[in-house]
Coordinates of C-alpha atoms in Angstrom, one line a residue:
Chain R
M94 CA 42.4 96.9 125.5
E95 CA 46.0 96.4 126.5
V96 CA 45.7 92.8 127.8
D97 CA 47.0 90.3 125.4
K98 CA 46.9 86.8 126.6
G99 CA 44.3 87.2 129.3
K100 CA 46.6 87.1 132.2
G101 CA 46.0 89.3 135.1
E102 CA 48.5 91.8 136.3
A103 CA 48.6 90.3 139.8
E104 CA 49.5 86.9 138.4
E105 CA 52.3 88.4 136.3
T106 CA 53.8 90.3 139.2
R107 CA 53.7 87.2 141.3
K108 CA 55.5 85.2 138.6
V109 CA 58.1 87.8 138.2
A110 CA 58.7 88.0 141.9
E111 CA 59.1 84.2 142.1
A112 CA 61.6 84.2 139.3
D113 CA 63.5 87.2 140.7
R114 CA 66.5 85.3 142.0
D115 CA 68.0 83.8 138.9
T116 CA 66.1 85.4 136.0
V117 CA 65.7 88.8 134.5
T118 CA 62.5 90.0 132.9
L119 CA 62.8 92.0 129.7
K120 CA 60.1 94.0 128.1
S121 CA 59.9 94.5 124.3
S122 CA 59.0 97.7 122.6
D123 CA 55.5 96.3 122.1
G124 CA 55.1 95.5 125.8
K125 CA 55.6 91.8 125.9
L126 CA 57.6 90.3 128.8
F127 CA 60.3 87.7 128.5
E128 CA 62.2 85.9 131.1
V129 CA 65.8 85.0 130.7
S130 CA 68.5 83.4 132.9
K131 CA 70.4 86.2 134.7
E132 CA 73.6 84.3 134.4
A133 CA 73.3 83.8 130.6
A134 CA 72.1 87.4 130.1
A135 CA 75.1 88.7 132.0
R136 CA 77.5 86.4 130.2
L137 CA 76.3 87.0 126.7
S138 CA 75.3 90.7 126.7
T139 CA 77.6 93.4 127.9
V140 CA 74.6 95.8 128.1
L141 CA 72.5 93.5 130.3
A142 CA 75.6 92.7 132.4
G143 CA 76.0 96.4 133.0
M144 CA 72.4 96.8 133.9
I145 CA 72.4 93.9 136.3
A146 CA 75.6 95.0 137.9
G147 CA 74.3 98.6 138.1
G148 CA 71.0 97.5 139.6
S149 CA 68.9 99.1 136.9
I150 CA 66.9 95.9 136.3
D151 CA 63.2 96.4 136.7
D152 CA 61.4 93.4 138.3
N153 CA 58.3 94.3 136.4
G154 CA 60.1 94.1 133.1
T155 CA 63.2 96.1 132.0
D156 CA 62.2 98.3 129.1
L157 CA 64.0 97.5 125.9
K158 CA 62.3 100.1 123.7
Q159 CA 64.5 99.4 120.7
I160 CA 63.6 95.7 120.5
G161 CA 60.4 94.3 119.1
S162 CA 58.8 91.2 120.7
E163 CA 59.8 88.8 117.9
A164 CA 63.5 89.8 118.1
L165 CA 63.5 89.8 121.9
E166 CA 62.0 86.3 121.9
N167 CA 64.8 85.2 119.6
V168 CA 67.4 86.9 121.9
V169 CA 66.0 85.2 125.0
D170 CA 65.7 81.9 123.1
Y171 CA 69.3 82.2 122.0
C172 CA 70.5 83.0 125.6
N173 CA 68.7 80.0 127.0
K174 CA 69.9 77.6 124.3
H175 CA 73.4 78.9 124.8
A176 CA 73.3 78.4 128.5
N177 CA 72.4 74.8 127.9
S178 CA 74.6 73.7 125.1
I179 CA 77.8 75.7 124.8
P180 CA 80.9 75.0 126.8
S181 CA 82.4 78.3 128.0
A182 CA 85.7 77.7 126.2
A183 CA 83.9 78.4 122.9
L184 CA 82.9 81.8 124.2
I185 CA 86.4 82.6 125.4
S186 CA 87.9 81.9 122.0
S187 CA 85.2 83.8 120.2
S188 CA 86.1 87.0 122.1
I189 CA 89.7 87.0 120.7
S190 CA 90.1 90.1 118.7
F191 CA 89.0 89.5 115.2
N192 CA 91.7 91.6 113.8
T193 CA 93.8 88.5 113.5
A194 CA 92.0 85.5 114.6
P195 CA 89.5 83.7 112.3
F196 CA 86.0 83.9 113.5
K197 CA 84.9 80.9 115.4
E198 CA 82.5 79.1 113.1
P199 CA 79.0 79.0 114.4
E200 CA 78.0 75.8 116.1
E201 CA 75.6 73.5 114.4
W202 CA 72.7 74.6 116.6
E203 CA 73.6 78.2 116.1
R204 CA 73.5 77.8 112.4
K205 CA 70.1 76.1 112.6
F206 CA 68.9 78.9 115.0
V207 CA 69.6 81.6 112.4
D208 CA 68.7 79.5 109.4
R209 CA 65.0 79.3 110.5
L210 CA 64.7 83.1 110.7
S211 CA 62.9 85.1 108.1
H212 CA 64.9 87.8 106.3
D213 CA 63.4 90.5 108.5
A214 CA 63.7 88.5 111.7
L215 CA 67.4 88.0 111.0
F216 CA 68.0 91.7 110.6
D217 CA 65.9 92.5 113.7
L218 CA 68.0 90.0 115.6
V219 CA 71.3 91.6 114.4
E220 CA 70.1 95.0 115.5
A221 CA 69.0 93.6 118.8
A222 CA 72.3 91.8 119.4
N223 CA 74.1 95.0 118.5
F224 CA 72.0 97.1 120.9
L225 CA 72.5 94.6 123.7
G226 CA 76.3 94.2 123.0
M227 CA 76.0 90.5 122.3
E228 CA 79.2 89.7 120.6
R229 CA 78.7 86.0 120.0
L230 CA 75.2 86.5 118.7
L231 CA 76.5 89.2 116.4
D232 CA 79.1 86.8 115.1
V233 CA 76.5 84.2 114.3
T234 CA 74.1 86.6 112.7
C235 CA 76.8 88.5 110.7
H236 CA 78.1 85.1 109.6
K237 CA 74.7 84.2 108.3
I238 CA 74.4 87.5 106.4
S239 CA 77.8 87.1 104.9
E240 CA 76.8 83.6 103.7
M241 CA 74.0 85.2 101.8
M242 CA 76.5 87.4 100.0
K243 CA 79.3 84.9 99.2
G244 CA 80.2 84.2 95.6
K245 CA 77.3 86.3 94.4
S246 CA 77.4 89.0 91.7
P247 CA 76.5 92.5 92.8
D248 CA 73.2 92.1 90.9
Q249 CA 72.4 89.0 92.8
I250 CA 73.3 90.6 96.1
R251 CA 71.1 93.6 95.4
E252 CA 68.2 91.2 94.7
V253 CA 68.7 89.3 97.9
F254 CA 68.8 92.4 100.1
N255 CA 66.6 94.8 98.0
I256 CA 69.5 97.2 97.6
K257 CA 68.8 100.0 95.2
N258 CA 71.5 100.6 92.6
D259 CA 72.0 104.4 92.7
Y260 CA 75.1 104.4 90.5
T261 CA 75.2 105.8 87.0
K262 CA 76.4 103.5 84.3
E263 CA 79.7 105.4 84.1
E264 CA 80.3 105.2 87.9
L265 CA 79.7 101.5 87.9
E266 CA 82.1 101.0 85.0
E267 CA 84.7 103.0 86.8
I268 CA 84.4 100.9 89.9
R269 CA 84.6 97.7 87.9
Q270 CA 87.7 98.9 86.1
E271 CA 89.5 100.1 89.2
L272 CA 89.9 96.5 90.4
A273 CA 88.9 94.6 87.3
W274 CA 90.2 91.2 88.5
A275 CA 87.5 91.0 91.2
F276 CA 84.9 91.4 88.5
Y277 CA 86.2 89.1 85.8
D278 CA 83.6 86.5 86.2
D279 CA 80.5 88.6 86.2
Chain Y
M244 CA 62.9 78.6 125.6
A245 CA 61.4 82.1 125.8
H246 CA 58.6 82.6 128.3
L247 CA 55.9 84.8 127.2
L248 CA 54.5 86.4 130.3
G249 CA 51.8 88.4 128.6
A250 CA 51.4 92.0 127.6
S251 CA 52.2 94.9 129.9
T252 CA 49.5 97.2 131.1
S253 CA 51.3 100.3 130.0
S254 CA 49.7 102.5 127.4
K255 CA 50.5 100.6 124.2
K256 CA 48.6 101.3 121.1
R257 CA 48.4 97.7 120.0
R258 CA 45.0 96.1 120.3
A259 CA 44.3 92.4 120.9
G260 CA 43.6 90.4 117.7
E261 CA 45.5 92.8 115.5
E262 CA 48.9 91.3 116.0
G263 CA 48.7 88.9 113.0
D264 CA 47.6 91.5 110.5
V265 CA 50.1 94.0 111.7
S266 CA 53.1 91.7 111.5
E267 CA 52.1 90.3 108.1
A268 CA 51.7 93.8 106.7
A269 CA 55.0 94.8 108.3
A270 CA 56.7 91.8 106.7
A271 CA 55.3 92.5 103.3
A272 CA 56.4 96.1 103.5
A273 CA 59.8 95.1 105.0
G274 CA 60.3 92.7 102.1
E275 CA 60.9 95.7 100.0
E276 CA 63.1 97.3 102.5
D277 CA 66.9 97.4 102.2
R278 CA 67.8 96.2 105.7
I279 CA 71.4 95.6 105.2
S280 CA 72.3 99.1 104.0
A281 CA 70.5 100.4 107.0
L282 CA 72.9 98.7 109.4
P283 CA 75.5 100.8 111.1
D284 CA 78.8 100.9 109.1
E285 CA 80.6 99.0 111.9
L286 CA 78.3 96.0 111.5
R287 CA 78.5 96.1 107.7
R288 CA 82.3 96.1 108.0
S289 CA 82.1 93.2 110.3
I290 CA 80.1 91.3 107.7
L291 CA 82.6 92.2 105.0
T292 CA 85.5 90.8 107.1
R293 CA 83.8 87.4 106.7
L294 CA 83.9 87.6 102.9
T295 CA 86.9 86.9 100.7
F296 CA 88.8 90.0 99.6
K297 CA 87.3 89.5 96.1
D298 CA 83.7 89.3 97.3
A299 CA 84.4 92.3 99.6
I300 CA 85.6 94.4 96.7
R301 CA 82.6 93.5 94.7
T302 CA 80.3 94.9 97.3
G303 CA 81.7 98.3 96.3
A304 CA 79.6 98.0 93.1
L305 CA 76.3 97.5 95.0
A306 CA 75.3 101.2 95.6
R307 CA 77.0 104.4 96.6
G308 CA 76.6 103.7 100.3
W309 CA 78.8 100.7 99.8
R310 CA 81.5 102.1 97.5
D311 CA 84.4 102.4 99.9
L312 CA 83.2 100.5 102.9
W313 CA 85.3 97.4 102.0
K314 CA 88.5 99.4 102.1
T315 CA 88.0 99.9 105.8
R316 CA 86.6 96.5 106.6
W317 CA 89.5 95.7 109.0
P318 CA 90.2 98.0 111.9
H319 CA 93.9 97.9 110.9
R320 CA 95.7 98.8 107.7
A321 CA 95.1 95.8 105.5
S322 CA 96.7 96.9 102.3
V323 CA 100.4 97.3 102.5
E324 CA 102.9 98.4 99.9
V325 CA 106.6 98.0 100.6
R326 CA 109.0 99.8 98.3
I327 CA 112.7 98.7 98.4
S328 CA 115.3 100.9 96.8
S329 CA 118.4 99.6 98.5
P330 CA 119.6 96.6 100.5
D331 CA 119.4 98.7 103.6
D332 CA 115.7 99.3 102.9
S333 CA 115.2 95.6 102.6
R334 CA 116.8 94.9 106.0
R335 CA 115.0 97.6 107.7
E336 CA 111.6 96.7 106.4
L337 CA 112.1 93.0 107.1
D338 CA 113.1 93.8 110.6
A339 CA 110.0 96.0 111.2
L340 CA 107.7 93.3 109.8
A341 CA 109.3 90.6 111.9
H342 CA 108.6 92.7 115.1
E343 CA 104.9 92.9 114.4
P344 CA 102.8 91.0 116.9
R345 CA 101.6 87.5 116.4
P346 CA 99.2 86.2 115.4
R347 CA 99.8 88.4 112.4
R348 CA 97.2 90.9 111.2
R349 CA 95.1 89.9 108.3
L350 CA 96.2 91.4 105.0
D351 CA 94.0 92.0 102.0
R352 CA 96.8 93.1 99.8
F353 CA 100.6 93.0 100.0
S354 CA 102.6 94.7 97.3
L355 CA 106.4 94.5 97.1
V356 CA 108.0 96.9 94.7
I357 CA 111.7 96.5 94.2
D358 CA 113.1 99.7 92.7
N359 CA 116.4 99.5 90.9
C360 CA 118.1 97.1 93.2
M361 CA 118.6 93.4 93.6
L362 CA 117.2 91.2 96.3
K363 CA 118.5 87.8 97.3
S364 CA 116.0 85.0 97.4
P365 CA 116.0 84.6 101.2
E366 CA 115.2 88.3 101.5
L367 CA 112.4 88.0 99.0
W368 CA 111.1 85.0 100.9
G369 CA 111.2 87.1 104.0
F370 CA 108.5 89.3 102.5
T371 CA 106.5 86.6 100.9
D372 CA 106.6 84.5 104.1
Y373 CA 105.4 87.5 106.0
A374 CA 102.5 88.0 103.6
A375 CA 101.7 84.3 103.9
E376 CA 101.6 84.6 107.7
C377 CA 99.1 87.5 107.3
R378 CA 97.0 85.2 105.1
V379 CA 97.2 87.7 102.3
E380 CA 94.6 87.5 99.5
D381 CA 96.2 89.6 96.8
L382 CA 100.0 89.5 96.4
H383 CA 101.9 91.7 94.0
V384 CA 105.7 91.5 93.4
E385 CA 107.3 93.9 90.9
Y386 CA 110.7 94.9 89.8
L387 CA 110.8 98.4 88.5
H388 CA 114.3 98.2 87.0
K389 CA 114.0 96.8 83.5
E390 CA 117.4 95.2 83.7
A391 CA 116.0 92.9 86.3
R392 CA 114.2 91.0 83.7
R393 CA 115.9 87.7 82.8
S394 CA 118.7 88.1 85.2
T395 CA 117.9 88.6 88.9
L396 CA 115.8 85.7 89.9
K397 CA 116.3 83.2 87.3
G398 CA 114.9 79.9 88.3
K399 CA 114.4 81.1 91.8
F400 CA 111.1 82.7 92.0
N401 CA 109.0 80.4 94.1
F402 CA 107.1 80.4 97.4
P403 CA 108.4 78.4 100.3
R404 CA 105.2 79.4 102.0
C405 CA 101.9 80.5 100.6
S406 CA 98.9 82.1 102.1
P407 CA 96.0 79.6 102.1
L408 CA 93.7 82.5 101.1
L409 CA 95.8 83.8 98.2
A410 CA 93.2 84.7 95.5
R411 CA 95.3 86.8 93.2
L412 CA 99.0 86.6 92.3
S413 CA 100.5 89.4 90.2
L414 CA 104.1 89.3 89.2
S415 CA 105.9 91.9 87.2
R416 CA 109.4 91.7 85.7
I417 CA 110.5 89.2 88.2
G418 CA 112.7 87.3 85.8
V419 CA 111.9 83.7 85.2
I420 CA 109.3 81.4 86.7
G421 CA 111.1 78.1 86.7
S422 CA 110.0 75.4 89.0
M423 CA 107.4 76.7 91.4
Y424 CA 108.0 73.7 93.5
Y425 CA 109.9 74.0 96.7
K426 CA 111.1 71.3 99.0
G427 CA 108.1 69.5 100.4
A428 CA 105.6 71.5 98.5
R429 CA 102.2 69.9 98.4
P430 CA 100.1 69.7 95.3
F431 CA 97.2 72.2 95.2
R432 CA 99.2 74.6 97.3
F433 CA 97.4 77.6 95.8
R434 CA 94.0 76.3 96.7
A435 CA 92.2 79.6 96.6
L436 CA 94.1 81.2 93.8
E437 CA 91.7 82.4 91.1
V438 CA 93.7 85.0 89.2
I439 CA 97.3 84.9 87.9
R440 CA 98.7 87.9 86.2
L441 CA 102.2 87.8 84.8
H442 CA 103.7 90.9 83.3
S443 CA 107.0 90.7 81.5
V444 CA 107.8 87.4 83.1
D445 CA 109.7 84.6 81.4
I446 CA 108.0 81.3 81.9
T447 CA 109.5 77.9 81.4
R448 CA 107.3 75.2 80.4
E449 CA 108.1 73.1 83.5
G450 CA 107.5 76.0 85.8
F451 CA 104.2 76.8 84.1
K452 CA 103.1 73.2 84.3
N453 CA 103.8 73.0 87.9
L454 CA 102.1 76.3 88.6
M455 CA 98.9 75.1 86.8
A456 CA 99.0 71.8 88.7
Q457 CA 99.0 73.7 91.9
C458 CA 96.1 76.0 91.2
P459 CA 92.9 73.9 91.1
S460 CA 90.6 77.0 91.4
L461 CA 92.2 79.2 88.7
L462 CA 89.6 81.2 86.7
T463 CA 91.7 83.9 85.1
L464 CA 95.2 83.8 83.5
D465 CA 96.5 87.0 82.2
L466 CA 99.9 87.1 80.4
R467 CA 101.3 90.3 79.1
G468 CA 104.6 90.9 77.5
C469 CA 105.7 87.4 78.6
D470 CA 108.2 85.2 76.9
C471 CA 106.2 82.0 76.8
G472 CA 108.6 79.8 75.0
S473 CA 106.6 76.8 74.1
L474 CA 104.3 77.4 77.0
F475 CA 101.1 75.8 76.0
F476 CA 102.6 73.9 73.1
Q477 CA 101.8 70.2 73.3
L478 CA 104.9 68.4 72.2
P479 CA 104.0 65.4 70.1
Y480 CA 106.4 63.1 71.9
E481 CA 105.2 63.9 75.3
S482 CA 103.8 61.2 77.4
K483 CA 100.4 61.8 79.0
R484 CA 102.0 62.0 82.4
D485 CA 104.2 64.9 81.4
S486 CA 101.6 66.8 79.5
L487 CA 100.3 70.1 80.6
V488 CA 97.0 69.9 82.4
M489 CA 95.1 73.2 82.7
P490 CA 93.0 74.0 85.8
P491 CA 89.5 72.7 85.3
K492 CA 87.7 76.0 85.9
L493 CA 89.9 78.3 83.9
R494 CA 87.6 80.6 82.0
N495 CA 89.4 83.7 81.0
V496 CA 92.7 83.8 79.2
T497 CA 94.5 86.9 78.0
V498 CA 97.6 86.7 75.9
A499 CA 98.9 90.2 75.0
D500 CA 102.2 91.0 73.4
C501 CA 103.8 87.7 74.3
R502 CA 106.4 85.9 72.4
G503 CA 106.4 82.2 71.8
F504 CA 103.8 79.6 71.3
A505 CA 100.7 79.6 73.3
V506 CA 98.0 77.1 72.4
V507 CA 95.1 77.1 74.8
P508 CA 94.0 73.6 75.6
V509 CA 91.3 74.7 77.9
P510 CA 87.8 73.1 77.6
S511 CA 86.3 75.4 80.2
L512 CA 87.4 78.5 78.3
R513 CA 84.8 81.2 78.2
S514 CA 86.7 84.3 77.2
F515 CA 89.9 84.7 75.2
C516 CA 91.6 87.9 74.6
F517 CA 94.6 88.2 72.3
R518 CA 96.7 91.1 71.2
G519 CA 99.6 90.6 69.0
D520 CA 100.7 89.3 65.7
F521 CA 97.9 87.4 64.0
T522 CA 100.2 85.5 61.8
M523 CA 102.2 84.1 64.7
P524 CA 101.3 81.6 67.2
P525 CA 99.0 81.3 69.1
M526 CA 96.7 82.4 66.4
S527 CA 98.1 80.3 63.7
S528 CA 97.8 77.2 65.8
L529 CA 95.1 78.1 68.2
S530 CA 93.1 75.0 68.9
L531 CA 89.9 75.5 70.7
P532 CA 88.5 72.3 72.0
E533 CA 85.4 71.0 70.3
D534 CA 83.2 71.4 73.3
A535 CA 84.3 74.9 74.3
T536 CA 81.5 77.3 75.0
L537 CA 83.3 80.5 74.3
A538 CA 81.4 83.6 75.3
D539 CA 83.9 86.3 74.4
L540 CA 86.6 86.5 71.9
Y541 CA 88.7 89.6 71.6
I542 CA 91.4 89.8 69.0
Q543 CA 93.5 92.9 68.5
F544 CA 96.0 92.7 65.7
A545 CA 99.3 94.3 66.2
H546 CA 101.3 96.2 63.7
S547 CA 102.1 93.0 62.0
A548 CA 102.6 92.3 58.3
A549 CA 99.5 90.3 58.0
E550 CA 99.2 89.4 54.4
L551 CA 96.0 88.6 52.7
Y552 CA 96.4 84.8 52.8
K553 CA 96.1 85.1 56.5
T554 CA 92.5 86.2 56.1
K555 CA 91.9 82.6 55.3
M556 CA 93.4 81.7 58.6
L557 CA 91.0 84.1 60.3
S558 CA 88.1 82.5 58.5
N559 CA 89.3 79.1 59.6
F560 CA 89.7 80.4 63.1
L561 CA 86.2 81.9 63.2
C562 CA 84.7 78.8 61.8
L563 CA 86.0 76.7 64.6
P564 CA 85.4 73.0 65.1
K565 CA 82.0 71.7 64.1
D566 CA 79.3 71.8 66.8
S567 CA 81.3 74.1 69.0
M568 CA 79.1 76.5 70.9
F569 CA 80.5 79.7 69.8
S570 CA 80.2 83.0 71.0
P571 CA 77.6 85.5 72.0
S572 CA 80.3 88.0 71.5
V573 CA 83.4 88.6 69.4
A574 CA 85.3 91.8 69.3
M575 CA 88.0 92.5 66.8
S576 CA 90.3 95.4 66.6
S577 CA 92.1 95.3 63.5
S578 CA 94.6 97.2 61.6
Y579 CA 94.7 95.1 58.4
K580 CA 97.3 97.5 57.2
H581 CA 98.7 95.1 54.7
M582 CA 95.7 93.2 53.7
V583 CA 95.3 94.7 50.3
G584 CA 95.4 93.0 46.9
G585 CA 94.9 89.4 46.2
S586 CA 91.9 87.5 45.2
T587 CA 88.6 88.2 47.0
D588 CA 87.6 84.7 46.5
E589 CA 90.1 83.6 48.9
V590 CA 87.9 84.1 52.0
K591 CA 85.1 82.1 50.7
E592 CA 87.1 79.1 49.6
D593 CA 87.3 77.1 52.8
L594 CA 84.2 78.0 54.6
P595 CA 82.1 75.2 55.9
E596 CA 78.4 76.0 56.3
G597 CA 76.6 77.0 59.5
D598 CA 79.5 77.0 61.8
L599 CA 78.9 80.4 63.2
A600 CA 75.3 79.7 64.1
N601 CA 75.8 80.6 67.7
L602 CA 77.5 83.9 67.1
L603 CA 75.4 86.7 68.5
M604 CA 77.5 89.7 68.7
V605 CA 80.5 91.1 66.9
K606 CA 82.3 94.3 67.3
V607 CA 84.9 95.4 64.8
M608 CA 87.1 98.3 65.7
N609 CA 89.3 100.5 63.5
F610 CA 87.3 99.6 60.5
N611 CA 88.8 101.4 57.5
W612 CA 86.7 100.1 54.7
R613 CA 89.5 98.1 53.2
R614 CA 88.3 95.5 50.8
S615 CA 89.3 92.7 53.1
E616 CA 87.4 94.3 56.0
V617 CA 84.3 94.7 54.0
Q618 CA 84.7 91.1 53.0
L619 CA 85.0 90.0 56.5
V620 CA 81.9 91.8 57.5
S621 CA 80.0 90.4 54.6
F622 CA 81.3 86.9 55.5
L623 CA 80.0 87.3 59.0
L624 CA 76.6 88.5 57.8
R625 CA 76.3 85.5 55.6
K626 CA 77.5 82.9 58.0
A627 CA 76.4 84.0 61.4
S628 CA 72.7 83.2 61.2
S629 CA 71.9 84.2 64.7
L630 CA 73.9 87.4 64.7
R631 CA 71.9 90.2 66.4
K632 CA 74.3 93.1 66.3
L633 CA 77.4 93.9 64.5
L634 CA 79.1 97.0 65.9
I635 CA 81.6 98.7 63.7
V636 CA 83.8 101.5 65.0
S637 CA 85.2 103.4 62.0
P638 CA 86.6 106.8 61.4
N639 CA 84.4 107.0 58.3
V640 CA 80.8 106.3 58.5
T641 CA 80.2 106.3 54.8
P642 CA 82.1 103.9 52.5
P643 CA 84.7 105.5 50.3
D644 CA 84.5 104.9 46.6
L645 CA 86.5 101.8 46.2
P646 CA 86.2 98.7 44.0
Y647 CA 84.4 96.4 46.4
V648 CA 82.7 93.3 45.4
E649 CA 79.2 94.4 44.7
A650 CA 77.5 91.6 46.6
D651 CA 79.6 92.3 49.7
L652 CA 78.8 95.9 49.8
L653 CA 75.1 95.4 49.1
L654 CA 74.9 93.0 52.0
L655 CA 76.6 95.5 54.2
K656 CA 74.3 98.3 53.2
E657 CA 71.3 96.2 53.7
A658 CA 72.3 95.3 57.2
L659 CA 73.0 99.0 57.9
A660 CA 69.5 99.9 56.7
N661 CA 67.8 97.3 58.9
G662 CA 69.8 98.1 61.9
K663 CA 71.7 94.9 62.3
I664 CA 74.9 96.8 61.8
I665 CA 75.6 99.8 64.0
L666 CA 78.3 102.0 62.5
S667 CA 79.9 104.4 65.0
E668 CA 82.7 106.9 64.8
S669 CA 83.7 106.5 68.3
D670 CA 83.8 103.7 70.8
D671 CA 81.0 105.2 72.9
I672 CA 78.7 104.0 75.6
T673 CA 76.6 101.9 73.3
T674 CA 79.5 99.7 72.3
Q675 CA 81.7 100.0 75.4
P676 CA 80.3 97.0 77.3
Y677 CA 82.0 94.9 74.8
H678 CA 85.7 94.6 75.6
S679 CA 86.8 98.1 75.0
K680 CA 89.0 98.2 78.1
V681 CA 90.3 94.7 78.3
F682 CA 93.9 95.9 77.6
I683 CA 94.2 98.6 80.2
M684 CA 97.4 98.0 82.0
D685 CA 96.7 98.2 85.7

């Protein structure tokens, strides 16, 4: 009933044990297991870094109850890709406080990485990145979402994101008049 | 690449083979879900910081949960107003700003209000330079003292440095905009500038020309109480090289209570609002380009002594060049105080056929049943073949007993009966979407 891919528990445990040295096993809310480089996980996620440092990593799969398997797969995928293709300098500059510094633009591969996601998968990934304290992945996903809003009218944005307009006509008019210049071209 | 190691053996409810159905159903349901509004405020703010200030403001109109979020998009104070009432104020403020850490904070808005004192150019530049370093997006400079007009900054108001993100520039009573050039200024310096609003500013032709040449993205030009001189006037002897070139995307032009000539040679014009004397330029010499696709036209006549012969001018104006795509919407607020007497044939005289074929919507305000007004409405009913609605705001909803031309009145009554004309005593919600507030002074 619970077995998904027909792999035995013993085999799983052995695999996990083999990988124990340089990888971490993460378990999604729906019980799937994913393996990720310990170094990348610690570098990209403050939460995982804390867990690794604090010894609260479970060899049989660390429970991440807030994250579904699809999102976790994307997180792990991102970490592994990141480990392979990003010089660490990019990471350092991305962590400069965004009070002042411009955001570091996503790399080409990061852009592709989020572009292929469905609407829901993108939001699942934002939430997962937020939960895991993954600043760089948050940058990339928030950038993608902002791209979906840029230059659009409020009507168009509502349509893209299924936002329900709960304003009265009068309230909306008041908002538009308050800073009319921003609404000139609607 | 992610390694799928298989399902856990813990007591999950999910059954084998069901995964596809479940996720498809979830996706369909989630497609209707508002995921973005469900994000924590902190994440939504972070998303908003990646938008331009203008786009961020517009998110306030999405839904109640978004109304004020953009105002706190930066963790620091991003809207700053500095008020200067004395030279000491100026020195103190400049000193404080200079000591702020670098790189500078991002600023959405910087407002400098100079209250009843004078500021030397280098001091003024101290503030505008600071705003530029903060990559400000909305910059406002205003003199409160009326005397400042014409005298204080004559020929000197320019920007040695400009924020690359500046989207809106609002100047009030700053004196004269002469040359906007500064030593070594590049063309297209105001690359992101979309809105210029000048209030009680005197503008030289040269300064205006330079400004326009530096604003390739300008969408909106709003001139109020300005002395325009011969601002938009195309001098016949001008060589092509010297002539005024308007930004290619300029869509909205407002000219309210301005003095001087203002012709609008703007092919991209979509919306034109005018308040002032109808007999004076720009109205008397307004030349809309033949290919203009004007969507909104708002004319509010001032207290002027418009005589009847000017009605002809209005007719000519409304007729526009042949083949012009004219106007889903026209609003007029008229006083017509002096438009009495004279021949009623005068309106009809010069009217070419079919030129208002694209006019969809007209709103006439302050309609007082004067003969010329009835005549105008009748004219519109006859000429605007596609007209869907004619909104009339009038203190009297029934015509007084005056000697109208019978045919005009009949036409008007017929249109009232079949609902084409909506006659209203107040400018209420049914008519408000059309221009009612364009002249609010903000």
